[in-house]
Amino acid sequence: MSDSEGTRVSDAQVLAVERRSLFTYMYTMLVLAVAGFAAYAFTGVAATQLDGVISLINAGAAYIAARLALTATLPATAAAPYGRLALENLYVLFRSLMILGVITVGLITNAIKIVDYLITGEGVEADFGWAAVYTAGAAAACVALMWNHLRNNRRIHGASALLRVEAHAAKMESLISGGICLSLVVVAVLPEGTFLTSESFNIKDIADSIIVVVLCL
């Protein structure tokens, strides 16, 4: 492989950098997924569950990408006369469809919760404080992972499409976590007795679902 300036990078170099970066990403995402599910169990904030699911998908996708990086370097065969680099494009498509599926499910599930609250008036206020702490940590971790992918890709002169995809995924995850954190903080400091926090309608009872719907959209 080579960059636009003609600097050559061997397939072995690209593979080593990709796998090291991807496995770092995978293990971190697994930790964030477990933390997200634990945060949901502890706080009841649906947004942390969404964050955990996306982190779990990212971990699985990173593992697949690491395997794909190895497969893509195998020599051409009769079944694949032009090599296997085209698999990277299929991976990008599959990665996008997985995230789209999670967003769709999150959107529908939480939209139903909002409608149900508007009809019945029954809801439970979640613990927004600890959820905000978790999402702030997740956002910071994802920024660090994005930087790591970009740094590693620069080392091989931008030769890895996989690292570009995963860096973008880490960026999106950081924006999601950061958006959740900011929203939770805003909801947590809302004073009681306003038109948004009255006895007949308290936005805090469905705030986490509203946050998820807005982020999904």
XYZ file of N, CA and C in Angstrom:
651
model
N 0.841 -1.188 0.000
C 0.000 0.000 0.000
C 0.880 1.243 0.000
N 0.320 2.372 -0.446
C 1.072 3.610 -0.463
C 0.156 4.767 -0.218
N 0.706 5.891 0.284
C -0.104 7.071 0.470
C -0.007 7.961 -0.749
N -0.646 9.165 -0.677
C -0.701 10.037 -1.837
C 0.672 10.581 -2.206
N 1.658 10.551 -1.283
C 2.978 11.065 -1.548
C 3.934 9.969 -2.000
N 3.414 8.755 -2.127
C 4.230 7.671 -2.633
C 4.977 6.899 -1.563
N 4.792 7.196 -0.305
C 5.445 6.463 0.766
C 4.824 5.088 0.883
N 5.654 4.077 0.764
C 5.126 2.724 0.756
C 5.007 2.171 2.173
N 3.920 1.463 2.402
C 3.673 0.818 3.688
C 3.351 -0.638 3.407
N 4.056 -1.552 4.042
C 3.837 -2.966 3.781
C 2.521 -3.436 4.386
N 1.960 -4.482 3.799
C 0.723 -5.059 4.331
C 0.908 -5.530 5.769
N 2.108 -6.037 6.072
C 2.380 -6.515 7.430
C 2.335 -5.370 8.430
N 2.868 -4.203 8.048
C 2.829 -3.036 8.923
C 1.397 -2.574 9.167
N 0.642 -2.514 8.075
C -0.757 -2.092 8.187
C -1.521 -3.041 9.084
N -1.333 -4.347 8.879
C -2.045 -5.349 9.662
C -1.696 -5.243 11.141
N -0.425 -5.094 11.460
C 0.001 -5.023 12.864
C -0.611 -3.807 13.558
N -0.586 -2.662 12.888
C -1.129 -1.442 13.474
C -2.649 -1.549 13.619
N -3.316 -2.064 12.584
C -4.770 -2.203 12.631
C -5.205 -3.082 13.790
N -4.609 -4.239 13.917
C -5.041 -5.192 14.939
C -4.762 -4.670 16.348
N -3.635 -4.016 16.539
C -3.330 -3.459 17.856
C -4.352 -2.375 18.226
N -4.655 -1.514 17.281
C -5.608 -0.430 17.535
C -7.015 -0.974 17.745
N -7.395 -1.953 16.940
C -8.742 -2.511 17.015
C -8.973 -3.306 18.298
N -7.968 -4.041 18.739
C -8.144 -4.801 19.974
C -8.184 -3.886 21.194
N -7.421 -2.803 21.159
C -7.536 -1.806 22.226
C -8.952 -1.249 22.278
N -9.473 -0.951 21.109
C -10.842 -0.429 20.996
C -11.855 -1.456 21.498
N -11.678 -2.715 21.094
C -12.624 -3.771 21.452
C -12.713 -3.953 22.964
N -11.564 -4.066 23.630
C -11.573 -4.294 25.077
C -12.159 -3.094 25.824
N -11.859 -1.890 25.352
C -12.415 -0.703 25.999
C -13.931 -0.663 25.822
N -14.410 -1.005 24.630
C -15.848 -1.017 24.373
C -16.567 -2.069 25.220
N -15.918 -3.201 25.443
C -16.517 -4.227 26.305
C -16.686 -3.703 27.725
N -15.672 -3.004 28.214
C -15.757 -2.415 29.554
C -16.884 -1.385 29.602
N -16.979 -0.537 28.580
C -18.032 0.483 28.548
C -19.416 -0.146 28.422
N -19.512 -1.262 27.684
C -20.801 -1.939 27.549
C -21.273 -2.470 28.901
N -20.377 -3.136 29.625
C -20.717 -3.654 30.951
C -21.087 -2.501 31.879
N -20.310 -1.426 31.822
C -20.598 -0.262 32.664
C -21.937 0.364 32.308
N -22.258 0.386 31.013
C -23.535 0.949 30.575
C -24.724 0.151 31.079
N -24.628 -1.166 30.989
C -25.716 -2.012 31.481
C -25.831 -1.918 33.005
N -24.684 -1.826 33.682
C -24.704 -1.667 35.138
C -25.328 -0.328 35.524
N -24.993 0.710 34.757
C -25.565 2.030 35.018
C -27.072 2.017 34.816
N -27.527 1.298 33.808
C -28.974 1.203 33.560
C -29.660 0.466 34.703
N -29.042 -0.636 35.174
C -29.630 -1.400 36.276
C -29.670 -0.578 37.560
N -28.686 0.282 37.744
C -28.578 1.059 38.977
C -29.431 2.327 38.934
N -29.495 2.980 37.768
C -30.167 4.279 37.668
C -31.526 4.221 36.995
N -31.750 3.215 36.137
C -33.005 3.133 35.404
C -33.091 4.091 34.230
N -31.981 4.721 33.858
C -31.966 5.666 32.742
C -31.797 4.900 31.430
N -32.819 4.955 30.575
C -32.810 4.183 29.332
C -31.660 4.586 28.418
N -31.242 5.842 28.496
C -30.170 6.313 27.623
C -28.866 5.572 27.890
N -28.616 5.166 29.136
C -27.396 4.429 29.437
C -27.460 3.017 28.853
N -28.663 2.467 28.769
C -28.818 1.158 28.134
C -28.486 1.247 26.651
N -28.988 2.300 25.980
C -28.658 2.522 24.572
C -27.152 2.660 24.401
N -26.529 3.404 25.283
C -25.083 3.591 25.237
C -24.367 2.255 25.383
N -24.857 1.408 26.297
C -24.250 0.106 26.502
C -24.402 -0.800 25.306
N -25.571 -0.776 24.674
C -25.810 -1.609 23.489
C -24.892 -1.191 22.348
N -24.778 0.112 22.129
C -23.909 0.597 21.062
C -22.457 0.228 21.347
N -22.049 0.315 22.606
C -20.685 -0.071 22.977
C -20.457 -1.555 22.718
N -21.460 -2.372 23.011
C -21.341 -3.816 22.774
C -21.224 -4.108 21.282
N -22.024 -3.430 20.472
C -21.935 -3.598 19.023
C -20.565 -3.154 18.528
N -20.073 -2.050 19.057
C -18.752 -1.571 18.667
C -17.667 -2.583 19.013
N -17.807 -3.233 20.169
C -16.824 -4.251 20.563
C -16.855 -5.428 19.591
N -18.066 -5.902 19.267
C -18.189 -6.998 18.316
C -17.675 -6.620 16.942
N -17.987 -5.402 16.516
C -17.538 -4.943 15.206
C -16.017 -4.816 15.154
N -15.415 -4.393 16.254
C -13.957 -4.276 16.302
C -13.302 -5.649 16.180
N -13.915 -6.664 16.815
C -13.381 -8.024 16.710
C -13.472 -8.515 15.267
N -14.624 -8.296 14.637
C -14.793 -8.697 13.238
C -13.801 -7.961 12.346
N -13.617 -6.669 12.620
C -12.693 -5.879 11.822
C -11.262 -6.393 11.951
N -10.887 -6.803 13.167
C -9.539 -7.335 13.371
C -9.338 -8.633 12.589
N -10.359 -9.483 12.581
C -10.286 -10.715 11.785
C -10.270 -10.392 10.290
N -11.060 -9.409 9.911
C -11.124 -9.008 8.512
C -9.790 -8.438 8.039
N -9.130 -7.691 8.911
C -7.832 -7.125 8.557
C -6.839 -8.228 8.210
N -6.909 -9.331 8.937
C -6.030 -10.471 8.656
C -6.433 -11.150 7.357
N -7.735 -11.364 7.166
C -8.231 -12.032 5.957
C -7.906 -11.240 4.706
N -7.999 -9.916 4.801
C -7.790 -9.067 3.630
C -6.362 -9.135 3.111
N -5.405 -9.583 3.924
C -4.011 -9.654 3.489
C -3.657 -10.995 2.875
N -4.590 -11.948 2.883
C -4.305 -13.251 2.304
C -4.137 -13.130 0.791
N -3.311 -13.974 0.196
C -3.081 -13.880 -1.255
C -4.328 -14.250 -2.055
N -4.346 -13.814 -3.301
C -5.475 -14.120 -4.190
C -5.559 -15.629 -4.454
N -6.779 -16.085 -4.615
C -7.030 -17.492 -4.928
C -7.977 -17.574 -6.113
N -8.304 -18.796 -6.516
C -9.248 -18.961 -7.618
C -10.613 -18.405 -7.249
N -10.994 -18.537 -5.969
C -12.287 -18.015 -5.520
C -12.263 -16.504 -5.358
N -11.087 -15.950 -5.083
C -10.948 -14.492 -4.919
C -9.739 -14.037 -5.715
N -9.858 -13.984 -7.042
C -8.711 -13.684 -7.903
C -8.134 -12.285 -7.720
N -8.916 -11.363 -7.191
C -8.444 -9.993 -7.004
C -8.153 -9.676 -5.527
N -8.016 -10.722 -4.731
C -7.770 -10.514 -3.313
C -9.063 -10.301 -2.547
N -8.917 -9.883 -1.294
C -10.084 -9.786 -0.408
C -10.285 -8.381 0.165
N -9.649 -7.381 -0.423
C -9.798 -6.029 0.093
C -11.224 -5.513 -0.034
N -11.985 -6.087 -0.980
C -13.382 -5.661 -1.133
C -14.206 -5.986 0.103
N -13.723 -6.918 0.928
C -14.435 -7.260 2.158
C -14.552 -6.055 3.081
N -13.588 -5.128 2.997
C -13.640 -3.943 3.845
C -14.870 -3.099 3.525
N -15.200 -2.999 2.243
C -16.385 -2.233 1.859
C -17.660 -2.895 2.373
N -17.703 -4.228 2.323
C -18.861 -4.949 2.849
C -18.961 -4.757 4.354
N -17.812 -4.725 5.018
C -17.804 -4.516 6.462
C -18.369 -3.143 6.812
N -17.956 -2.120 6.059
C -18.455 -0.766 6.305
C -19.970 -0.734 6.189
N -20.510 -1.395 5.154
C -21.959 -1.444 4.961
C -22.631 -2.175 6.125
N -22.087 -3.317 6.505
C -22.657 -4.112 7.598
C -22.616 -3.334 8.911
N -21.513 -2.623 9.142
C -21.340 -1.818 10.358
C -22.415 -0.744 10.444
N -22.647 -0.086 9.329
C -23.642 0.981 9.291
C -25.052 0.436 9.518
N -25.344 -0.714 8.940
C -26.672 -1.309 9.099
C -26.926 -1.735 10.542
N -25.889 -2.220 11.228
C -26.054 -2.603 12.631
C -26.420 -1.395 13.483
N -25.692 -0.307 13.288
C -25.967 0.906 14.060
C -27.352 1.441 13.726
N -27.719 1.389 12.459
C -29.048 1.850 12.046
C -30.136 1.027 12.728
N -29.904 -0.286 12.845
C -30.875 -1.149 13.512
C -31.049 -0.791 14.973
N -29.945 -0.532 15.676
C -30.016 -0.152 17.091
C -30.752 1.165 17.251
N -30.438 2.121 16.386
C -31.098 3.424 16.455
C -32.597 3.283 16.230
N -32.982 2.456 15.271
C -34.405 2.260 14.973
C -35.139 1.654 16.162
N -34.539 0.611 16.756
C -35.165 -0.040 17.911
C -35.259 0.929 19.082
N -34.185 1.678 19.347
C -34.198 2.649 20.434
C -35.243 3.729 20.222
N -35.383 4.171 18.993
C -36.363 5.202 18.666
C -37.785 4.717 18.918
N -38.096 3.534 18.408
C -39.456 2.999 18.541
C -39.782 2.694 20.001
N -38.862 2.019 20.696
C -39.098 1.622 22.086
C -39.363 2.822 22.981
N -38.542 3.854 22.861
C -38.685 5.002 23.748
C -39.810 5.934 23.315
N -40.139 5.956 22.034
C -41.303 6.723 21.586
C -42.581 6.125 22.187
N -42.626 4.795 22.266
C -43.771 4.127 22.880
C -43.874 4.487 24.359
N -42.728 4.543 25.055
C -42.735 4.915 26.474
C -43.280 6.334 26.673
N -42.899 7.237 25.786
C -43.362 8.623 25.898
C -44.869 8.699 25.679
N -45.345 8.021 24.656
C -46.785 8.017 24.369
C -47.561 7.398 25.525
N -47.021 6.313 26.081
C -47.679 5.646 27.199
C -47.789 6.581 28.409
N -46.734 7.359 28.671
C -46.777 8.290 29.792
C -47.800 9.395 29.548
N -47.845 9.903 28.325
C -48.796 10.962 28.004
C -50.238 10.485 28.145
N -50.470 9.184 27.918
C -51.817 8.630 28.028
C -52.175 8.303 29.469
N -51.252 7.655 30.181
C -51.548 7.166 31.536
C -51.107 8.140 32.625
N -50.110 8.961 32.345
C -49.581 9.863 33.359
C -48.738 9.162 34.403
N -48.391 7.903 34.160
C -47.613 7.129 35.128
C -46.170 7.006 34.662
N -45.255 7.345 35.546
C -43.833 7.248 35.229
C -43.003 7.302 36.490
N -41.732 6.977 36.366
C -40.827 6.954 37.506
C -39.600 7.779 37.163
N -39.229 8.687 38.050
C -38.037 9.503 37.815
C -36.784 8.671 38.049
N -35.892 8.699 37.088
C -34.655 7.928 37.180
C -33.589 8.717 37.939
N -32.473 8.050 38.219
C -31.353 8.678 38.915
C -30.413 9.284 37.873
N -30.607 10.556 37.574
C -29.868 11.185 36.488
C -28.417 11.503 36.869
N -28.149 11.715 38.143
C -26.815 12.116 38.565
C -25.746 11.098 38.226
N -25.937 9.840 38.685
C -24.939 8.805 38.426
C -24.876 8.449 36.947
N -26.011 8.531 36.260
C -26.011 8.264 34.822
C -25.166 9.295 34.082
N -25.219 10.544 34.540
C -24.413 11.599 33.925
C -22.924 11.337 34.134
N -22.574 10.838 35.316
C -21.168 10.519 35.599
C -20.677 9.427 34.654
N -21.492 8.381 34.476
C -21.100 7.290 33.574
C -20.924 7.790 32.143
N -21.898 8.546 31.638
C -21.837 8.990 30.249
C -20.683 9.969 30.016
N -20.348 10.764 31.021
C -19.193 11.656 30.889
C -17.909 10.841 30.737
N -17.786 9.792 31.540
C -16.619 8.926 31.435
C -16.564 8.201 30.102
N -17.738 7.739 29.622
C -17.794 7.053 28.339
C -17.406 7.988 27.200
N -17.877 9.221 27.250
C -17.550 10.190 26.212
C -16.045 10.450 26.165
N -15.436 10.607 27.338
C -13.993 10.854 27.404
C -13.208 9.658 26.866
N -13.645 8.446 27.208
C -12.963 7.238 26.732
C -13.049 7.125 25.214
N -14.193 7.472 24.649
C -14.380 7.365 23.200
C -13.552 8.403 22.444
N -13.406 9.588 23.019
C -12.529 10.594 22.408
C -11.089 10.063 22.368
N -10.665 9.439 23.458
C -9.318 8.869 23.512
C -9.152 7.754 22.479
N -10.184 6.920 22.305
C -10.117 5.838 21.320
C -10.079 6.384 19.899
N -10.857 7.419 19.624
C -10.829 8.045 18.304
C -9.430 8.569 18.003
N -8.847 9.282 18.979
C -7.504 9.816 18.810
C -6.504 8.689 18.558
N -6.645 7.573 19.257
C -5.731 6.444 19.091
C -5.827 5.862 17.690
N -7.060 5.694 17.168
C -7.235 5.186 15.800
C -6.607 6.128 14.787
N -6.882 7.418 14.920
C -6.350 8.391 13.968
C -4.827 8.446 14.031
N -4.278 8.395 15.244
C -2.824 8.409 15.406
C -2.192 7.189 14.759
N -2.790 6.020 14.995
C -2.245 4.798 14.407
C -2.360 4.803 12.894
N -3.459 5.341 12.374
C -3.613 5.390 10.921
C -2.609 6.351 10.288
N -2.294 7.437 10.984
C -1.268 8.352 10.463
C 0.093 7.665 10.398
N 0.338 6.765 11.324
C 1.623 6.052 11.333
C 1.811 5.218 10.078
N 0.716 4.761 9.476
C 0.793 3.971 8.238
C 0.285 4.798 7.053
N 0.358 6.145 7.206
C 0.045 7.083 6.127
C -1.398 6.949 5.631
N -2.320 6.695 6.567
C -3.735 6.640 6.220
C -4.129 5.462 5.357
N -3.373 4.362 5.447
C -3.621 3.218 4.574
C -4.791 2.349 5.015
N -5.302 2.545 6.222
C -6.332 1.644 6.752
C -7.732 2.250 6.674
N -8.558 1.656 5.818
C -9.970 2.062 5.759
C -10.695 1.638 7.029
N -10.284 0.512 7.601
C -10.929 0.021 8.817
C -10.738 0.997 9.975
N -9.545 1.521 10.124
C -9.301 2.453 11.225
C -10.040 3.771 11.017
N -10.224 4.166 9.762
C -11.017 5.376 9.498
C -12.458 5.160 9.923
N -13.002 3.985 9.600
C -14.376 3.666 9.981
C -14.521 3.621 11.499
N -13.581 2.948 12.166
C -13.671 2.805 13.615
C -13.423 4.132 14.333
N -12.590 4.990 13.769
C -12.385 6.310 14.356
C -13.679 7.117 14.283
N -14.373 6.996 13.145
C -15.660 7.689 13.010
C -16.679 7.120 13.992
N -16.667 5.795 14.159
C -17.590 5.168 15.113
C -17.312 5.654 16.533
N -16.035 5.762 16.895
C -15.678 6.253 18.226
C -16.108 7.705 18.393
N -15.987 8.488 17.327
C -16.431 9.885 17.376
C -17.931 9.970 17.612
N -18.698 9.143 16.876
C -20.146 9.157 17.041
C -20.547 8.701 18.440
N -19.852 7.689 18.957
C -20.146 7.209 20.306
C -19.851 8.287 21.349
N -18.769 9.047 21.140
C -18.444 10.123 22.083
C -19.498 11.226 22.034
N -20.001 11.520 20.835
C -21.048 12.536 20.706
C -22.342 12.075 21.365
N -22.659 10.785 21.194
C -23.868 10.243 21.815
C -23.751 10.302 23.337
N -22.627 9.805 23.858
C -22.428 9.804 25.317
C -22.390 11.221 25.864
N -21.691 12.111 25.159
C -21.623 13.496 25.602
C -22.972 14.180 25.564
N -23.752 13.886 24.510
C -25.092 14.457 24.411
C -26.006 13.968 25.519
N -25.897 12.678 25.833
C -26.684 12.117 26.933
C -26.298 12.777 28.254
N -24.991 12.907 28.481
C -24.504 13.503 29.730
C -25.030 14.925 29.893
N -24.886 15.737 28.856
C -25.335 17.130 28.931
C -26.835 17.207 29.185
N -27.587 16.362 28.488
C -29.043 16.363 28.649
C -29.455 15.951 30.052
N -28.771 14.948 30.598
C -29.095 14.477 31.943
C -28.808 15.549 32.990
N -27.720 16.267 32.792
C -27.382 17.341 33.732
C -28.453 18.429 33.698
N -28.892 18.787 32.496
C -29.929 19.814 32.354
C -31.218 19.383 33.046
N -31.610 18.122 32.834
C -32.838 17.613 33.454
C -32.696 17.557 34.972
N -31.533 17.128 35.446
C -31.326 16.968 36.886
C -31.459 18.294 37.643
N -31.081 19.403 37.004
C -31.108 20.698 37.705
C -32.419 21.456 37.502
N -33.355 20.855 36.765
C -34.649 21.521 36.605
C -35.348 21.643 37.959
N -35.805 22.816 38.321
C -36.496 22.977 39.610
C -37.886 22.351 39.576
N -38.359 21.915 40.726
C -39.697 21.358 40.833
C -40.740 22.489 40.820
N -41.957 22.139 40.393
C -43.052 23.088 40.444
C -43.196 23.989 39.231
N -42.400 23.743 38.181
C -42.547 24.517 36.952
C -43.554 23.808 36.051
N -43.821 24.398 34.881
C -44.778 23.764 33.972
C -44.225 22.461 33.396
N -42.904 22.271 33.501
C -42.300 21.020 33.048
C -42.175 19.993 34.165
N -42.343 20.422 35.396
C -42.169 19.519 36.543
C -43.325 19.652 37.525
N -44.520 19.741 36.989
C -45.702 19.864 37.843
C -46.209 18.485 38.238
N -47.243 18.452 39.049
C -47.818 17.166 39.465
C -48.522 16.464 38.312
N -49.104 17.231 37.413
C -49.831 16.622 36.299
C -48.899 16.174 35.177
N -47.771 16.851 35.052
C -46.792 16.468 34.027
C -45.389 16.788 34.536
N -44.590 15.742 34.680
C -43.213 15.907 35.132
C -42.290 15.309 34.077
N -41.592 16.178 33.380
C -40.746 15.723 32.275
C -39.634 14.788 32.741
N -39.307 14.865 34.049
C -38.254 13.995 34.566
C -38.646 12.517 34.500
N -39.951 12.244 34.475
C -40.413 10.857 34.413
C -40.144 10.219 33.050
N -40.018 11.038 32.013
C -39.777 10.501 30.667
C -38.582 11.168 29.998
N -37.803 11.894 30.775
C -36.681 12.640 30.198
C -35.688 11.727 29.509
N -35.392 10.562 30.128
C -34.414 9.669 29.513
C -34.900 9.150 28.164
N -36.213 8.867 28.063
C -36.767 8.404 26.788
C -36.740 9.518 25.741
N -37.031 10.742 26.164
C -36.965 11.878 25.242
C -35.534 12.065 24.734
N -34.574 11.937 25.621
C -33.171 12.065 25.240
C -32.790 11.023 24.188
N -33.210 9.778 24.415
C -32.906 8.714 23.462
C -33.531 8.993 22.103
N -34.796 9.425 22.101
C -35.482 9.708 20.830
C -34.768 10.821 20.077
N -34.419 11.892 20.777
C -33.741 13.014 20.129
C -32.386 12.572 19.560
N -31.624 11.816 20.330
C -30.322 11.347 19.858
C -30.451 10.409 18.665
N -31.448 9.537 18.711
C -31.667 8.622 17.588
C -32.027 9.378 16.313
N -32.877 10.386 16.462
C -33.267 11.188 15.301
C -32.059 11.936 14.730
